[in-house]
Each structure stands twice: as structure tokens, then as C-alpha cells.
């Protein structure tokens, strides 16, 4: 007699085990294994049915460029790589309440002016979506709205030649296939429903926008396999207390994958922010110690943000390090270089670092701005209010050139900054900002310190 086959699947990472255990060995989460029935096992090998021969072609052929559909919400179109590609699947992840449904309703309302768009909500009733549409002033947009969760019905509604060209599934965790025993939101359901929906989207050339919830540690809930199944993964992020939201492409088969779009959540929905630097610097007060303006690049665009640091004597044996919006191991490196290569006694202090406004900076070019903010906080001498800073720091303390210098300088000049602390270029070449910005070129991190020297020695209250 055949054994009833079951397996235990981790609801966090999708790993499967023949036996139950309290902890998932793959991702380390506790109590995430759930029993699932294994579908009838596939026949071993290929069997007797012969396959068709594949036609091979040369690399040099002419392929049509994928046609793009523009929503005319520029921040959204740019993050998608210049518009939505027909027959592609996008996953939009984000914390609950961050504004995914709002964004997609606004996008479909714009797209619906030119093409048929369906918005299928599994989380909210039709009335709730209508109420949101009324609040956004979109009631007259010809979006086709439905509240449904059974994938069999959804596929039947999408799978015909004159069906909608764009479909939103809000959210994948509420959808289910009735032939599977598992509950909606489990790995098995999420994987199977996404596969069915993507299959019909590819066959009919439908652009599929799938909403996915994010777990507390930032993964798209359920399986990571979902990220492999779709063409594009976008994360919608932002701090709850802040009004603005950042849409970030983390994977894109049809465009650059590090692009961001910036929006502001207001009374009537999301508004595009076409000049993010102005927004990130809006609350800035000049001449405060411990802050530096970093001239960064996000995707294809320069973005200026303020880096804030607080260095305070620590009452603890192991001083605290708290970082928001930057990599904490990178902070540890900058602190170690300051201490070991420049003789700055900083290690015994508590260090708090934050990127103002909630942006997450990942570029190594922010090193120098962080170092400037730290030294400024330690010495009590502000970074000049009209200065921007960028540059990567190496382990020996050398300040290294970074890419896209001209773009950074241009943006700084545009926003009225007067000088720049930057790496000495390898070869001197004229930059766009040369006429307007006074350049302070640094070779080594040691060159930064004289800029913060006061006449009286700074109070050093560390354990030195
Ligand atoms: P929502 O799109 O429902 O989030 P998600 O789908 O990601 O869970 O966004 C809900 C939040 O946005 C909610 O806290 C209210 C706020 N909001 C506004 O501030 N202004 C608006 O015009 C709308 C529609 C929502
Ligand atoms: Mg929602």
C-alpha cells in the first residue's frame, strides 16, 4: 500500500522536510513548518513520449523591442524601466498599510484611459475599493473592479483574447486554488496561484501586477520562489511616521534594477516627487554639528540626503551602535579606520547614525559623508552648511574616487550648494560643477580632520 505522502514546508523560506521539527534549518525561523500533502509524484524520467526538436537560431537576429505601456506616472514608469512590458509579471512587495493598493489603483486608473484594466482585490470588498477610489478622485476611471480569491475564476475571466490587458492581483496571499488542501497564504498556495496567473498572463500578453506582503524581516511573505517566478520585483518602502514612500526595483528583467521612484502620501493619495533631493533636505537646518549632506546616486538619478550622527560618551562597557538607513558593518569599518589610521579616539563612545527622511543608502560613496558627520559630532564643529560630501573610504584610510562625479556635482550646484568635499580624481578633468562649486579634494581621511579643528581642543570624553 502506498504511503500517504506528506511533507513539512517552511512558511518563511519554502524549504521542505520529510519530518517535522521546531526550527527550519534553512532560514533559522521557529515554528514555521506546516504539513502539506504531496501531489501525486511525477513519473520517473521522461517516459516514452518523444519531444519536439527545438529550432536553434543565431545570436545576431533582429528582435522587436518589447512594447511598453506607459502609466504617465513618471516615477512609476521609470522604476519599471520605462513603462510596463506586455506579458510580464511584476511583484510589488511592502509592509501592510504602506500604500500598495493606493499606488496600484492610481496606476490602473491612469492605464485604463488607454487600455482595459482589471483590479482584482482579495483583501477588500468592492465597496471599500470604491471608497478609496472616491477619496482619490478616480471614480470615473474605467477600471474593471472585482472582489475574488478563487484562481480558477480569475483565470477564466482573464483567459480570452479580448480580456483585460493589465490585471492587478491584490494580494497573492489571499488567492487560492481549490484543488490544494493548504490554506491561502501558505507556500504551496502562493507558489501554485502565482504560477497559474503568470502562465495565463504570458499566454495572453497581459501585464500582471501582483501585490505581496512582506514579513517582519523584509522578505516577501511565503516563498522566495515568488521572486524568481516574476520578471520584476518592486519594493514599496517608507517609514510610517514619514509621508514619503520609495518604490525600489530590486530585480528587473526589462530595465535597471537599482532605480527608485519617490512619492509623497497625502490626503488624496500618492503624489510624485520629481525632485527628491529637495524633499530630503527640506527639514534641514544648516550649521548643526554631526550632519553632512551626501551627494548620492540612486539608480540613474542623483539624490542629496542628510546624514546625521551623534557621538556621545558611553556609560556601557560595550558602547552602543545604532544605524538607520545605512549598513551597520560599514559604520563599524569607518569607525575603525578613523581610530586606527587617523588616531581619532571614537571607539569608546556610543554612536548613532541615521539617514534623514528614511531613505536607505547602499552606496559605498557615502563613507566620507558618514565620516564627516561623525567627526563633526565628536569635535563639535559643524560641516559647512553649503557643502556636500561624497567618496569611498578604503581600509588604509585612502579616499577613493567614485562613479558619476559630474552628476553629483551638477545636482549639488542646482540646489545651491557652494562647495564639495570629494576624492581627488585620478586624472583631472573638467566637471560640470567646476565653475560653481569650490572643490576640496581629499586624498586620505587624515585630510578631513583639519577642517574640523577648533582653537581649543575638543572635549574627548571617551575612555582614553
Ligand atoms: P493602502 O494602499 O491600503 O496600503 P497597503 O495596500 O499597502 O496595505 O494604504 C493605506 C494607508 O494609506 C492608510 O494608512 C491610509 C493611507 N492613505 C492616505 O494617507 N491617503 C490616501 O489618500 C489614501 C487612499 C490612503
Ligand atoms: Mg492593500
Short mmCIF file of C-alpha atoms and ligand atoms in Angstrom, two decimals:
data_model
loop_
_atom_site.label_atom_id
_atom_site.label_comp_id
_atom_site.label_asym_id
_atom_site.label_seq_id
_atom_site.Cartn_x
_atom_site.Cartn_y
_atom_site.Cartn_z
CA UNK A 1 0.00 0.00 0.00
CA UNK A 2 1.30 3.39 -0.93
CA UNK A 3 2.10 5.70 1.97
CA UNK A 4 0.05 8.89 2.15
CA UNK A 5 2.82 11.28 1.21
CA UNK A 6 3.15 14.41 3.30
CA UNK A 7 5.96 16.83 3.78
CA UNK A 8 6.66 19.77 6.03
CA UNK A 9 7.21 23.10 4.31
CA UNK A 10 8.67 26.19 5.95
CA UNK A 11 6.24 29.08 5.50
CA UNK A 12 9.05 31.56 5.64
CA UNK A 13 11.54 30.31 3.06
CA UNK A 14 9.83 27.41 1.29
CA UNK A 15 12.31 24.70 2.32
CA UNK A 16 10.66 21.28 2.66
CA UNK A 17 11.44 18.40 5.03
CA UNK A 18 10.22 14.81 5.36
CA UNK A 19 9.86 15.24 9.15
CA UNK A 20 8.51 17.96 11.38
CA UNK A 21 10.90 19.94 13.51
CA UNK A 22 10.58 23.08 15.57
CA UNK A 23 13.16 25.05 13.65
CA UNK A 24 13.74 25.43 9.93
CA UNK A 25 17.38 24.59 9.23
CA UNK A 26 17.37 26.62 6.04
CA UNK A 27 16.32 30.02 7.40
CA UNK A 28 16.52 29.53 11.16
CA UNK A 29 12.91 30.52 11.87
CA UNK A 30 10.97 28.70 14.59
CA UNK A 31 7.54 27.10 14.25
CA UNK A 32 7.21 27.75 10.57
CA UNK A 33 6.92 24.14 9.32
CA UNK A 34 3.44 23.19 8.15
CA UNK A 35 2.33 19.78 6.95
CA UNK A 36 1.32 19.58 3.30
CA UNK A 37 0.05 16.79 1.11
CA UNK A 38 2.44 15.94 -1.66
CA UNK A 39 0.75 15.93 -5.04
CA UNK A 40 0.90 12.67 -6.95
CA UNK A 41 4.54 12.05 -7.68
CA UNK A 42 5.70 12.79 -11.19
CA UNK A 43 6.63 9.81 -13.40
CA UNK A 44 10.32 8.99 -13.22
CA UNK A 45 12.38 10.21 -16.18
CA UNK A 46 10.85 11.34 -19.45
CA UNK A 47 8.83 8.21 -20.27
CA UNK A 48 8.21 7.16 -23.83
CA UNK A 49 6.64 10.25 -25.38
CA UNK A 50 9.19 11.87 -27.69
CA UNK A 51 9.77 15.61 -27.58
CA UNK A 52 9.80 18.09 -30.44
CA UNK A 53 13.10 19.30 -31.83
CA UNK A 54 13.98 22.83 -30.80
CA UNK A 55 14.86 25.32 -33.55
CA UNK A 56 18.16 26.96 -32.76
CA UNK A 57 18.82 30.49 -34.00
CA UNK A 58 21.81 32.83 -34.28
CA UNK A 59 22.55 35.46 -31.68
CA UNK A 60 22.56 38.16 -34.34
CA UNK A 61 18.86 38.10 -35.26
CA UNK A 62 16.62 41.14 -35.02
CA UNK A 63 14.16 41.05 -32.16
CA UNK A 64 11.38 43.51 -31.71
CA UNK A 65 11.79 45.68 -28.66
CA UNK A 66 9.22 44.77 -26.08
CA UNK A 67 6.39 47.27 -26.43
CA UNK A 68 5.87 49.35 -23.32
CA UNK A 69 2.72 50.67 -21.80
CA UNK A 70 3.08 53.98 -20.01
CA UNK A 71 1.01 54.89 -16.98
CA UNK A 72 2.23 58.50 -17.27
CA UNK A 73 3.00 58.41 -13.56
CA UNK A 74 6.64 59.10 -14.31
CA UNK A 75 8.11 57.85 -11.06
CA UNK A 76 6.35 54.51 -11.56
CA UNK A 77 7.22 54.19 -15.25
CA UNK A 78 10.88 54.87 -14.59
CA UNK A 79 11.15 52.25 -11.85
CA UNK A 80 9.61 49.71 -14.26
CA UNK A 81 12.39 50.50 -16.73
CA UNK A 82 10.39 52.87 -18.94
CA UNK A 83 6.87 51.51 -18.76
CA UNK A 84 5.15 48.15 -18.33
CA UNK A 85 6.02 45.34 -20.73
CA UNK A 86 3.14 43.30 -22.15
CA UNK A 87 3.03 39.76 -20.86
CA UNK A 88 5.30 40.48 -17.91
CA UNK A 89 4.67 39.79 -14.25
CA UNK A 90 5.58 42.29 -11.54
CA UNK A 91 5.63 41.69 -7.82
CA UNK A 92 5.04 44.71 -5.60
CA UNK A 93 6.08 43.98 -2.03
CA UNK A 94 5.77 46.12 1.06
CA UNK A 95 4.60 46.32 4.65
CA UNK A 96 0.85 46.34 5.23
CA UNK A 97 -0.55 49.86 5.08
CA UNK A 98 2.39 51.34 3.22
CA UNK A 99 0.23 52.21 0.20
CA UNK A 100 0.49 49.33 -2.30
CA UNK A 101 -3.24 49.22 -3.02
CA UNK A 102 -3.34 53.00 -3.32
CA UNK A 103 -0.45 53.05 -5.77
CA UNK A 104 -1.85 50.29 -7.94
CA UNK A 105 -5.31 51.81 -8.01
CA UNK A 106 -3.79 55.09 -9.19
CA UNK A 107 -1.65 53.30 -11.79
CA UNK A 108 -4.57 51.27 -13.17
CA UNK A 109 -6.79 54.35 -13.24
CA UNK A 110 -4.21 56.06 -15.47
CA UNK A 111 -3.64 52.99 -17.65
CA UNK A 112 -7.39 52.43 -18.02
CA UNK A 113 -7.65 55.62 -20.09
CA UNK A 114 -5.87 53.77 -22.89
CA UNK A 115 -6.44 50.07 -22.33
CA UNK A 116 -8.61 47.59 -20.44
CA UNK A 117 -7.52 47.18 -16.83
CA UNK A 118 -8.82 44.79 -14.19
CA UNK A 119 -8.33 45.28 -10.46
CA UNK A 120 -8.98 42.08 -8.55
CA UNK A 121 -8.99 42.51 -4.80
CA UNK A 122 -8.95 39.56 -2.47
CA UNK A 123 -8.47 41.69 0.63
CA UNK A 124 -11.14 44.30 0.34
CA UNK A 125 -14.78 44.29 -0.68
CA UNK A 126 -15.86 46.19 -3.77
CA UNK A 127 -17.33 48.96 -1.57
CA UNK A 128 -14.03 49.50 0.20
CA UNK A 129 -12.14 49.87 -3.06
CA UNK A 130 -14.84 52.23 -4.33
CA UNK A 131 -14.48 54.33 -1.20
CA UNK A 132 -10.75 54.58 -1.77
CA UNK A 133 -11.31 55.47 -5.42
CA UNK A 134 -13.69 58.24 -4.33
CA UNK A 135 -11.08 59.57 -1.93
CA UNK A 136 -8.51 59.55 -4.71
CA UNK A 137 -10.90 61.26 -7.12
CA UNK A 138 -10.76 58.31 -9.51
CA UNK A 139 -14.40 57.14 -9.56
CA UNK A 140 -14.75 57.93 -13.26
CA UNK A 141 -11.74 55.91 -14.37
CA UNK A 142 -12.91 52.90 -16.43
CA UNK A 143 -11.16 50.29 -14.23
CA UNK A 144 -12.91 46.90 -14.11
CA UNK A 145 -13.18 46.06 -10.44
CA UNK A 146 -13.88 42.70 -8.81
CA UNK A 147 -13.51 41.08 -5.43
CA UNK A 148 -12.39 37.48 -5.89
CA UNK A 149 -10.00 34.95 -4.43
CA UNK A 150 -10.54 31.73 -6.39
CA UNK A 151 -7.84 31.44 -9.02
CA UNK A 152 -9.99 29.16 -11.17
CA UNK A 153 -12.49 32.01 -11.62
CA UNK A 154 -9.81 34.64 -12.11
CA UNK A 155 -8.03 32.61 -14.79
CA UNK A 156 -11.35 32.00 -16.57
CA UNK A 157 -12.01 35.75 -16.57
CA UNK A 158 -8.59 36.69 -17.91
CA UNK A 159 -8.06 33.88 -20.39
CA UNK A 160 -9.67 35.20 -23.54
CA UNK A 161 -8.40 37.25 -26.42
CA UNK A 162 -10.41 40.40 -25.72
CA UNK A 163 -9.88 40.31 -21.95
CA UNK A 164 -8.11 42.99 -19.90
CA UNK A 165 -4.53 43.87 -20.87
CA UNK A 166 -3.45 44.80 -17.35
CA UNK A 167 -4.52 42.90 -14.22
CA UNK A 168 -3.82 43.67 -10.58
CA UNK A 169 -3.93 40.83 -8.03
CA UNK A 170 -4.21 42.33 -4.54
CA UNK A 171 -2.78 40.29 -2.83
CA UNK A 172 -1.29 36.91 -3.77
CA UNK A 173 -1.58 35.75 -0.13
CA UNK A 174 -5.39 35.82 -0.33
CA UNK A 175 -5.66 33.77 -3.55
CA UNK A 176 -6.22 30.03 -3.56
CA UNK A 177 -6.56 27.06 -5.85
CA UNK A 178 -9.40 24.76 -4.77
CA UNK A 179 -7.55 21.54 -5.61
CA UNK A 180 -4.90 22.20 -2.96
CA UNK A 181 -5.56 21.41 0.67
CA UNK A 182 -3.36 24.12 2.13
CA UNK A 183 -4.80 27.40 3.36
CA UNK A 184 -4.39 30.62 1.32
CA UNK A 185 -1.10 32.32 2.07
CA UNK A 186 0.84 29.09 2.58
CA UNK A 187 3.87 28.40 0.46
CA UNK A 188 2.08 25.75 -1.60
CA UNK A 189 -0.84 28.06 -2.41
CA UNK A 190 1.24 31.15 -3.10
CA UNK A 191 3.51 29.21 -5.42
CA UNK A 192 0.70 27.46 -7.29
CA UNK A 193 -1.57 30.50 -7.64
CA UNK A 194 1.29 32.68 -8.87
CA UNK A 195 2.30 30.02 -11.40
CA UNK A 196 -1.24 29.76 -12.79
CA UNK A 197 -1.71 33.50 -13.00
CA UNK A 198 1.68 34.09 -14.60
CA UNK A 199 1.01 31.34 -17.14
CA UNK A 200 -2.22 32.97 -18.31
CA UNK A 201 -0.55 36.39 -18.34
CA UNK A 202 2.29 35.16 -20.60
CA UNK A 203 -0.12 33.35 -22.91
CA UNK A 204 -2.40 36.35 -23.37
CA UNK A 205 0.18 39.11 -23.18
CA UNK A 206 -1.38 40.53 -20.02
CA UNK A 207 0.70 42.69 -17.69
CA UNK A 208 0.22 41.18 -14.26
CA UNK A 209 0.79 43.29 -11.15
CA UNK A 210 0.93 41.06 -8.08
CA UNK A 211 0.84 42.50 -4.57
CA UNK A 212 2.80 40.54 -1.96
CA UNK A 213 3.06 41.18 1.76
CA UNK A 214 6.38 41.44 3.45
CA UNK A 215 7.31 39.68 6.66
CA UNK A 216 8.90 41.42 9.61
CA UNK A 217 12.41 40.73 8.40
CA UNK A 218 11.77 42.21 4.98
CA UNK A 219 11.23 39.09 2.88
CA UNK A 220 8.21 38.75 0.67
CA UNK A 221 5.99 36.52 2.79
CA UNK A 222 5.83 32.92 1.78
CA UNK A 223 8.36 31.60 -0.61
CA UNK A 224 11.26 33.43 -2.04
CA UNK A 225 10.50 31.40 -5.16
CA UNK A 226 7.91 34.03 -5.99
CA UNK A 227 10.77 36.43 -6.64
CA UNK A 228 12.20 34.01 -9.20
CA UNK A 229 8.91 33.48 -10.96
CA UNK A 230 8.21 37.10 -11.82
CA UNK A 231 10.08 39.41 -14.22
CA UNK A 232 10.27 42.40 -11.94
CA UNK A 233 10.30 42.80 -8.16
CA UNK A 234 9.49 46.21 -6.73
CA UNK A 235 9.55 47.08 -3.05
CA UNK A 236 7.42 49.87 -1.69
CA UNK A 237 9.10 51.19 1.41
CA UNK A 238 8.97 54.11 3.77
CA UNK A 239 8.78 54.98 7.41
CA UNK A 240 5.32 55.07 8.90
CA UNK A 241 5.87 58.44 10.52
CA UNK A 242 7.06 59.97 7.26
CA UNK A 243 4.90 60.97 4.37
CA UNK A 244 7.10 59.85 1.60
CA UNK A 245 7.37 56.43 0.08
CA UNK A 246 10.06 54.92 -2.07
CA UNK A 247 9.37 52.41 -4.81
CA UNK A 248 12.56 50.48 -5.43
CA UNK A 249 13.29 47.97 -8.20
CA UNK A 250 15.29 45.06 -6.78
CA UNK A 251 15.03 42.88 -9.85
CA UNK A 252 14.05 43.85 -13.36
CA UNK A 253 14.38 41.76 -16.50
CA UNK A 254 13.42 44.80 -18.57
CA UNK A 255 15.40 47.64 -17.05
CA UNK A 256 17.94 48.77 -14.47
CA UNK A 257 17.43 47.12 -11.11
CA UNK A 258 18.53 49.85 -8.74
CA UNK A 259 16.09 52.53 -9.81
CA UNK A 260 13.91 54.33 -7.25
CA UNK A 261 10.70 56.34 -7.57
CA UNK A 262 9.71 58.74 -4.81
CA UNK A 263 6.14 59.52 -3.80
CA UNK A 264 4.50 61.51 -1.07
CA UNK A 265 1.39 60.12 0.65
CA UNK A 266 -1.11 62.92 1.03
CA UNK A 267 -4.80 63.40 1.70
CA UNK A 268 -5.71 62.39 -1.83
CA UNK A 269 -3.28 59.61 -2.45
CA UNK A 270 0.27 59.37 -3.67
CA UNK A 271 1.84 62.35 -5.36
CA UNK A 272 5.02 62.05 -7.42
CA UNK A 273 8.12 63.74 -6.09
CA UNK A 274 10.13 64.67 -9.14
CA UNK A 275 12.97 66.28 -7.23
CA UNK A 276 13.68 64.02 -4.24
CA UNK A 277 16.75 65.95 -3.07
CA UNK A 278 14.61 68.97 -2.27
CA UNK A 279 12.29 66.78 -0.24
CA UNK A 280 15.06 65.01 1.67
CA UNK A 281 16.72 68.28 2.52
CA UNK A 282 13.51 70.19 3.29
CA UNK A 283 13.77 69.89 7.09
CA UNK A 284 17.45 70.58 7.18
CA UNK A 285 18.92 73.28 9.37
CA UNK A 286 22.38 74.40 8.47
CA UNK A 287 25.30 74.68 10.85
CA UNK A 288 24.31 71.87 13.19
CA UNK A 289 27.07 69.60 14.38
CA UNK A 290 27.01 65.96 13.34
CA UNK A 291 25.31 66.38 9.99
CA UNK A 292 26.63 66.18 6.45
CA UNK A 293 24.87 66.26 3.10
CA UNK A 294 25.71 63.25 0.98
CA UNK A 295 25.55 63.61 -2.80
CA UNK A 296 24.41 60.13 -3.77
CA UNK A 297 23.17 58.34 -6.86
CA UNK A 298 20.03 56.23 -6.71
CA UNK A 299 19.58 54.25 -9.89
CA UNK A 300 20.14 56.71 -12.71
CA UNK A 301 19.48 59.81 -10.69
CA UNK A 302 21.43 61.96 -8.24
CA UNK A 303 19.81 62.30 -4.80
CA UNK A 304 21.07 64.50 -1.98
CA UNK A 305 20.37 63.34 1.56
CA UNK A 306 21.43 64.41 5.01
CA UNK A 307 23.47 62.01 7.11
CA UNK A 308 23.15 62.61 10.85
CA UNK A 309 25.49 61.29 13.51
CA UNK A 310 25.56 61.51 17.27
CA UNK A 311 28.70 60.54 19.12
CA UNK A 312 28.17 60.51 22.87
CA UNK A 313 30.26 59.19 25.79
CA UNK A 314 29.08 55.72 26.63
CA UNK A 315 28.17 54.58 30.12
CA UNK A 316 28.41 50.98 28.94
CA UNK A 317 31.37 48.66 28.68
CA UNK A 318 30.34 47.80 25.14
CA UNK A 319 29.29 51.06 23.52
CA UNK A 320 26.05 51.16 21.52
CA UNK A 321 25.94 51.44 17.77
CA UNK A 322 22.56 52.20 16.21
CA UNK A 323 22.11 52.74 12.49
CA UNK A 324 19.05 53.73 10.47
CA UNK A 325 19.21 53.77 6.69
CA UNK A 326 22.79 52.56 6.33
CA UNK A 327 24.80 49.38 6.72
CA UNK A 328 25.98 48.85 10.29
CA UNK A 329 29.07 46.87 9.28
CA UNK A 330 30.06 49.75 7.02
CA UNK A 331 29.75 52.09 10.03
CA UNK A 332 31.98 49.79 12.05
CA UNK A 333 34.56 49.98 9.26
CA UNK A 334 34.52 53.78 9.08
CA UNK A 335 34.89 53.97 12.88
CA UNK A 336 37.79 51.53 12.82
CA UNK A 337 39.57 53.47 10.06
CA UNK A 338 39.10 56.75 11.95
CA UNK A 339 40.54 55.17 15.07
CA UNK A 340 43.39 53.14 13.59
CA UNK A 341 44.52 55.27 10.63
CA UNK A 342 43.70 58.79 11.78
CA UNK A 343 44.15 58.49 15.55
CA UNK A 344 40.65 59.75 16.34
CA UNK A 345 39.58 58.34 19.71
CA UNK A 346 35.99 57.48 18.93
CA UNK A 347 35.66 53.78 19.76
CA UNK A 348 34.63 54.19 23.39
CA UNK A 349 31.61 56.33 22.52
CA UNK A 350 28.04 55.42 21.71
CA UNK A 351 27.44 56.11 18.03
CA UNK A 352 24.06 56.77 16.47
CA UNK A 353 23.75 57.24 12.72
CA UNK A 354 20.73 58.00 10.66
CA UNK A 355 19.94 58.93 7.09
CA UNK A 356 17.32 61.66 7.41
CA UNK A 357 13.94 61.05 5.86
CA UNK A 358 14.01 57.27 5.83
CA UNK A 359 15.98 56.63 2.63
CA UNK A 360 18.16 53.52 2.70
CA UNK A 361 21.59 54.32 1.31
CA UNK A 362 23.64 51.41 -0.02
CA UNK A 363 26.44 53.15 -1.91
CA UNK A 364 29.99 52.94 -0.52
CA UNK A 365 30.31 56.55 -1.73
CA UNK A 366 28.52 57.59 1.47
CA UNK A 367 31.57 56.64 3.59
CA UNK A 368 33.12 60.09 3.52
CA UNK A 369 29.83 61.83 4.39
CA UNK A 370 29.43 59.47 7.34
CA UNK A 371 33.00 60.12 8.46
CA UNK A 372 32.42 63.89 8.20
CA UNK A 373 29.22 63.67 10.26
CA UNK A 374 30.97 61.54 12.89
CA UNK A 375 33.99 63.80 13.20
CA UNK A 376 31.74 66.85 13.29
CA UNK A 377 29.70 65.39 16.13
CA UNK A 378 32.83 64.38 18.03
CA UNK A 379 34.56 67.75 17.69
CA UNK A 380 31.50 69.95 17.97
CA UNK A 381 32.43 71.75 14.74
CA UNK A 382 29.74 71.74 12.05
CA UNK A 383 30.36 70.70 8.45
CA UNK A 384 29.97 73.93 6.42
CA UNK A 385 26.26 74.34 5.64
CA UNK A 386 26.91 74.89 1.96
CA UNK A 387 28.99 71.72 1.49
CA UNK A 388 28.11 68.34 0.04
CA UNK A 389 30.29 65.28 0.64
CA UNK A 390 30.93 62.02 -1.19
CA UNK A 391 33.73 59.47 -1.51
CA UNK A 392 34.54 55.90 -0.64
CA UNK A 393 36.98 55.13 2.17
CA UNK A 394 39.46 52.27 1.88
CA UNK A 395 40.82 50.26 4.80
CA UNK A 396 44.10 52.17 4.83
CA UNK A 397 42.17 55.43 5.10
CA UNK A 398 42.58 56.44 1.47
CA UNK A 399 39.66 58.32 -0.07
CA UNK A 400 38.72 56.67 -3.34
CA UNK A 401 37.09 58.18 -6.38
CA UNK A 402 33.52 57.11 -7.09
CA UNK A 403 31.47 56.94 -10.25
CA UNK A 404 29.18 59.61 -11.71
CA UNK A 405 31.03 62.53 -10.14
CA UNK A 406 29.68 65.01 -12.65
CA UNK A 407 26.08 64.12 -11.95
CA UNK A 408 26.59 64.53 -8.21
CA UNK A 409 28.24 67.91 -8.68
CA UNK A 410 25.54 69.11 -11.04
CA UNK A 411 22.78 68.25 -8.59
CA UNK A 412 24.62 69.95 -5.72
CA UNK A 413 25.12 73.09 -7.80
CA UNK A 414 21.46 73.03 -8.85
CA UNK A 415 20.35 73.01 -5.23
CA UNK A 416 22.55 75.94 -4.34
CA UNK A 417 25.47 74.27 -2.57
CA UNK A 418 28.74 76.14 -2.76
CA UNK A 419 31.43 73.59 -2.06
CA UNK A 420 32.15 69.92 -2.17
CA UNK A 421 34.36 67.57 -0.15
CA UNK A 422 35.28 64.84 -2.58
CA UNK A 423 38.01 62.37 -3.54
CA UNK A 424 40.94 63.67 -5.52
CA UNK A 425 40.26 62.46 -9.07
CA UNK A 426 42.69 60.00 -10.65
CA UNK A 427 43.08 62.22 -13.69
CA UNK A 428 41.99 65.82 -13.53
CA UNK A 429 39.21 66.50 -15.96
CA UNK A 430 36.72 69.31 -16.15
CA UNK A 431 33.44 68.59 -14.41
CA UNK A 432 30.10 70.26 -14.90
CA UNK A 433 30.07 71.75 -11.43
CA UNK A 434 33.57 73.17 -11.70
CA UNK A 435 32.58 76.76 -12.21
CA UNK A 436 30.10 77.00 -9.39
CA UNK A 437 31.37 74.63 -6.68
CA UNK A 438 34.53 75.07 -4.68
CA UNK A 439 36.19 71.66 -4.59
CA UNK A 440 38.02 70.41 -1.53
CA UNK A 441 39.79 67.30 -2.79
CA UNK A 442 40.85 64.70 -0.25
CA UNK A 443 43.46 62.00 -0.74
CA UNK A 444 43.34 60.46 2.71
CA UNK A 445 40.87 60.58 5.55
CA UNK A 446 43.54 62.49 7.51
CA UNK A 447 42.91 65.42 5.17
CA UNK A 448 39.39 65.67 6.55
CA UNK A 449 40.44 66.29 10.15
CA UNK A 450 42.00 69.78 9.79
CA UNK A 451 38.62 71.02 8.54
CA UNK A 452 37.18 70.34 11.98
CA UNK A 453 39.97 71.68 14.13
CA UNK A 454 38.90 74.32 16.61
CA UNK A 455 41.31 76.53 18.50
CA UNK A 456 40.53 74.84 21.78
CA UNK A 457 40.97 71.07 21.80
CA UNK A 458 37.64 69.25 21.62
CA UNK A 459 36.30 67.69 24.78
CA UNK A 460 37.15 64.00 24.46
CA UNK A 461 35.23 62.16 26.99
CA UNK A 462 35.86 58.64 25.79
CA UNK A 463 37.84 56.20 27.84
CA UNK A 464 41.22 57.25 26.59
P1 LIG B 1 -3.02 51.00 1.37
O1 LIG B 1 -2.89 51.34 -0.07
O2 LIG B 1 -4.31 50.41 1.82
O3 LIG B 1 -1.83 50.08 1.86
P2 LIG B 1 -1.49 48.56 1.51
O4 LIG B 1 -2.30 48.17 0.36
O5 LIG B 1 -0.01 48.62 1.23
O6 LIG B 1 -1.77 47.78 2.74
O7 LIG B 1 -2.69 52.36 2.16
C1 LIG B 1 -3.27 52.60 3.33
C2 LIG B 1 -2.66 53.76 4.06
O8 LIG B 1 -2.52 54.93 3.28
C3 LIG B 1 -3.57 54.06 5.17
O9 LIG B 1 -2.81 54.12 6.35
C4 LIG B 1 -4.21 55.37 4.84
C5 LIG B 1 -3.21 56.00 3.90
N1 LIG B 1 -3.83 56.84 2.86
C6 LIG B 1 -3.61 58.20 2.86
O10 LIG B 1 -2.91 58.73 3.71
N2 LIG B 1 -4.16 58.97 1.87
C7 LIG B 1 -4.96 58.44 0.90
O11 LIG B 1 -5.42 59.17 0.02
C8 LIG B 1 -5.19 57.03 0.92
C9 LIG B 1 -6.06 56.39 -0.11
C10 LIG B 1 -4.61 56.27 1.90
MG1 LIG B 2 -3.82 46.72 0.35
#
